[in-house]
């Protein structure tokens, strides 16, 4: 083995960080995700898959392009291949995250309506992020509602901010100070992202409008930059057995029950034996088919939404077709296990996890 001068980590292939959007209802999670998805779809290159099952990817190429005008403030040289956003920001995933201990969440966006400030679910999200030690940034959303705000669609926040009146700038800064105060009450130091010197000690607040797209360049650049810098070890791609989390169990016409899974580590192949949780205990079954969404332009009929693939590599959202999935439970882990020992080991892990869920539901 030849050792080179570069560090071990630099030679490793990194996977996409998995980003989960959280926050109070109506503060703009869905709108923000739609905007982000639109960004990646519009700039998609032929053959590039940005739409996953239950998730979407923004490739680093797109993030670098968007961050180009921000170079002086956010120097981004990306080694990660992109960012993978989980598409369902609703209550269900929130519960799943509680159960699985934040296993899939590498980074989180806490969306807060800049006018409304902290609400009940903002606090709940914050407490969950703290308990699971998930790094996060705050998207201070709806800046277009600041009195006097003149929108510059899809502009970087700093460019748009520079063009606002003095009064409007002051009103925005007041709202940011207010958020900093709220975060302080829960023990977090925070500041507007472009005023932060030490990102390890300070939570970034990125002002955005999910409606006009202002601030989205900074939001993506900050997510990519921070997760790459502080999560490197966690993001090293391993080519071993896949590990994932079940997002949803769905009956599909002609296919029976299928599971939508986020694979956060390893490689999943057709024919692999998988172990996952059900109400009756661990399910051991074999992957019959792996399905990815077809790009919108290539869909010919409503039944023709998916593309069959032989294997997928983390991080990825994929639909798994397999027998015996009837009682599969969303929110549990999924392991590939191809030897009797691996199967036994995976079954034990699933049992342990199921017992924890049981305890949780009994208590509540
Ligand atoms: P969620 O419940 O957190 O997913 O919130 P939604 O994305 O459904 O947004 C709730 C409402 O706020 C919708 O009517 C959106 O159109 C609106 N909204 C979301 N983001 C913005 C924004 O940046 N500016 C404005 N003016 N409205 C927004």
XYZ file of N, CA and C in Angstrom, residues 16 44 47-58 83-85 87 247 250 252 255 258-264 266-270 287-321:
207
model
N -23.472 12.568 0.031
C -24.239 13.785 0.280
C -24.697 13.817 1.734
N -30.639 20.889 -13.977
C -30.282 19.496 -14.144
C -29.572 19.274 -15.483
N -29.227 13.067 -17.883
C -28.762 11.849 -17.214
C -28.557 12.008 -15.718
N -28.580 13.225 -15.223
C -28.364 13.467 -13.795
C -29.682 13.269 -13.049
N -29.682 12.425 -12.036
C -30.904 12.197 -11.267
C -30.905 13.115 -10.057
N -31.829 14.076 -10.037
C -31.922 14.929 -8.858
C -33.153 14.575 -8.029
N -34.114 13.878 -8.648
C -35.318 13.491 -7.929
C -35.179 12.067 -7.408
N -35.235 11.902 -6.107
C -35.177 10.571 -5.506
C -36.559 10.232 -4.954
N -36.709 9.019 -4.412
C -37.970 8.671 -3.768
C -37.943 9.289 -2.373
N -38.883 10.201 -2.118
C -38.948 10.843 -0.802
C -37.857 11.858 -0.526
N -37.092 12.187 -1.544
C -35.977 13.107 -1.339
C -35.596 13.779 -2.655
N -34.853 14.870 -2.554
C -34.297 15.459 -3.766
C -32.867 15.903 -3.507
N -32.076 15.901 -4.569
C -30.662 16.227 -4.444
C -30.360 17.524 -5.179
N -29.603 18.377 -4.545
C -29.036 19.521 -5.247
C -27.555 19.213 -5.457
N -26.250 17.917 -1.846
C -27.048 17.840 -0.613
C -28.300 17.035 -0.909
N -28.663 16.139 0.006
C -29.895 15.366 -0.162
C -30.933 15.855 0.844
N -32.031 16.389 0.316
C -33.096 16.911 1.168
C -34.221 15.894 1.292
N -37.930 15.004 1.578
C -39.057 15.780 1.057
C -40.235 15.970 2.007
N -39.037 5.337 5.293
C -39.833 6.563 5.385
C -41.315 6.254 5.323
N -45.977 1.675 1.333
C -47.016 2.058 0.371
C -47.438 0.877 -0.459
N -48.633 -0.394 -3.924
C -48.559 0.095 -5.298
C -49.290 -0.871 -6.210
N -47.664 -4.035 -7.763
C -46.398 -4.351 -7.086
C -46.614 -4.844 -5.656
N -44.768 -1.815 -0.971
C -43.391 -1.391 -1.220
C -42.965 -0.489 -0.061
N -41.656 -0.318 0.086
C -41.195 0.632 1.110
C -40.314 1.702 0.469
N -40.548 2.932 0.895
C -39.692 4.048 0.487
C -38.633 4.209 1.567
N -37.378 4.140 1.138
C -36.290 4.068 2.106
C -35.223 5.109 1.775
N -34.682 5.732 2.802
C -33.497 6.565 2.618
C -32.286 5.724 3.027
N -31.407 5.469 2.073
C -30.180 4.738 2.369
C -29.114 5.753 2.753
N -28.612 5.653 4.009
C -27.639 6.658 4.452
C -26.211 6.130 4.486
N -23.540 2.856 2.559
C -23.327 1.629 1.808
C -24.027 1.538 0.464
N -24.058 0.302 -0.052
C -24.639 0.026 -1.368
C -25.771 -0.994 -1.226
N -26.883 -0.722 -1.880
C -28.028 -1.649 -1.874
C -28.205 -2.200 -3.285
N -28.274 -3.556 -3.372
C -28.398 -4.184 -4.697
C -29.653 -5.040 -4.785
N -30.132 -5.202 -6.016
C -31.208 -6.163 -6.273
C -30.743 -7.525 -5.778
N -34.677 -8.233 -1.744
C -35.016 -7.129 -2.650
C -35.313 -7.683 -4.045
N -36.548 -7.458 -4.502
C -36.921 -7.944 -5.830
C -36.648 -6.882 -6.896
N -36.899 -5.639 -6.512
C -36.664 -4.562 -7.471
C -36.359 -3.256 -6.730
N -35.570 -2.417 -7.377
C -35.251 -1.090 -6.841
C -35.750 -0.058 -7.834
N -36.563 0.881 -7.349
C -37.167 1.862 -8.248
C -36.774 3.290 -7.878
N -36.431 4.051 -8.913
C -36.126 5.481 -8.758
C -37.113 6.264 -9.624
N -37.464 7.490 -9.227
C -38.389 8.262 -10.062
C -37.744 8.605 -11.406
N -38.561 8.562 -12.455
C -38.062 9.005 -13.763
C -38.082 10.524 -13.802
N -37.146 11.131 -14.536
C -37.248 12.585 -14.728
C -38.594 12.912 -15.378
N -39.189 14.002 -14.936
C -40.529 14.392 -15.368
C -40.717 14.342 -16.887
N -39.710 14.801 -17.600
C -39.812 14.903 -19.071
C -39.910 13.527 -19.731
N -39.461 12.486 -19.001
C -39.425 11.161 -19.631
C -40.627 10.291 -19.280
N -41.538 10.827 -18.458
C -42.708 10.049 -18.086
C -43.730 10.083 -19.224
N -44.119 8.866 -19.712
C -45.050 8.790 -20.837
C -46.484 8.573 -20.361
N -46.656 7.898 -19.236
C -47.996 7.650 -18.699
C -47.908 7.585 -17.182
N -49.078 7.701 -16.507
C -49.038 7.712 -15.033
C -48.432 6.436 -14.430
N -48.504 5.314 -15.160
C -47.961 4.051 -14.610
C -46.449 3.968 -14.811
N -45.938 4.910 -15.546
C -44.562 4.821 -16.010
C -43.679 5.802 -15.251
N -43.923 5.879 -13.924
C -43.233 6.915 -13.155
C -41.833 6.514 -12.694
N -41.576 5.180 -12.709
C -40.334 4.715 -12.097
C -39.381 4.049 -13.072
N -38.140 4.061 -12.673
C -37.054 3.481 -13.428
C -36.482 2.367 -12.554
N -36.331 1.156 -13.125
C -35.748 0.063 -12.350
C -34.220 0.155 -12.415
N -33.568 0.056 -11.257
C -32.099 0.121 -11.232
C -31.531 -1.114 -10.526
N -30.295 -1.484 -10.839
C -29.682 -2.686 -10.248
C -29.107 -2.426 -8.866
N -28.619 -1.212 -8.659
C -28.077 -0.875 -7.339
C -28.152 0.621 -7.103
N -28.148 0.981 -5.827
C -28.099 2.396 -5.460
C -27.019 2.580 -4.393
N -26.388 3.750 -4.394
C -25.350 4.035 -3.393
C -25.770 5.235 -2.546
N -25.389 5.186 -1.275
C -25.754 6.252 -0.330
C -25.099 7.574 -0.747
N -25.774 8.701 -0.448
C -27.106 8.783 0.149
C -28.139 8.829 -0.968
N -29.235 8.079 -0.780
C -30.222 7.966 -1.851
C -31.593 7.633 -1.273
N -32.629 8.122 -1.947
C -33.994 7.736 -1.601
C -34.501 6.801 -2.678
N -34.946 5.590 -2.303
C -35.306 4.565 -3.283
C -36.542 3.803 -2.832
N -37.307 3.322 -3.799
C -38.449 2.464 -3.487
C -38.021 1.011 -3.626
N -38.277 0.216 -2.579
C -37.897 -1.200 -2.600
C -39.136 -2.053 -2.792
N -39.089 -2.932 -3.794
C -40.144 -3.914 -3.999
C -39.624 -5.248 -3.469
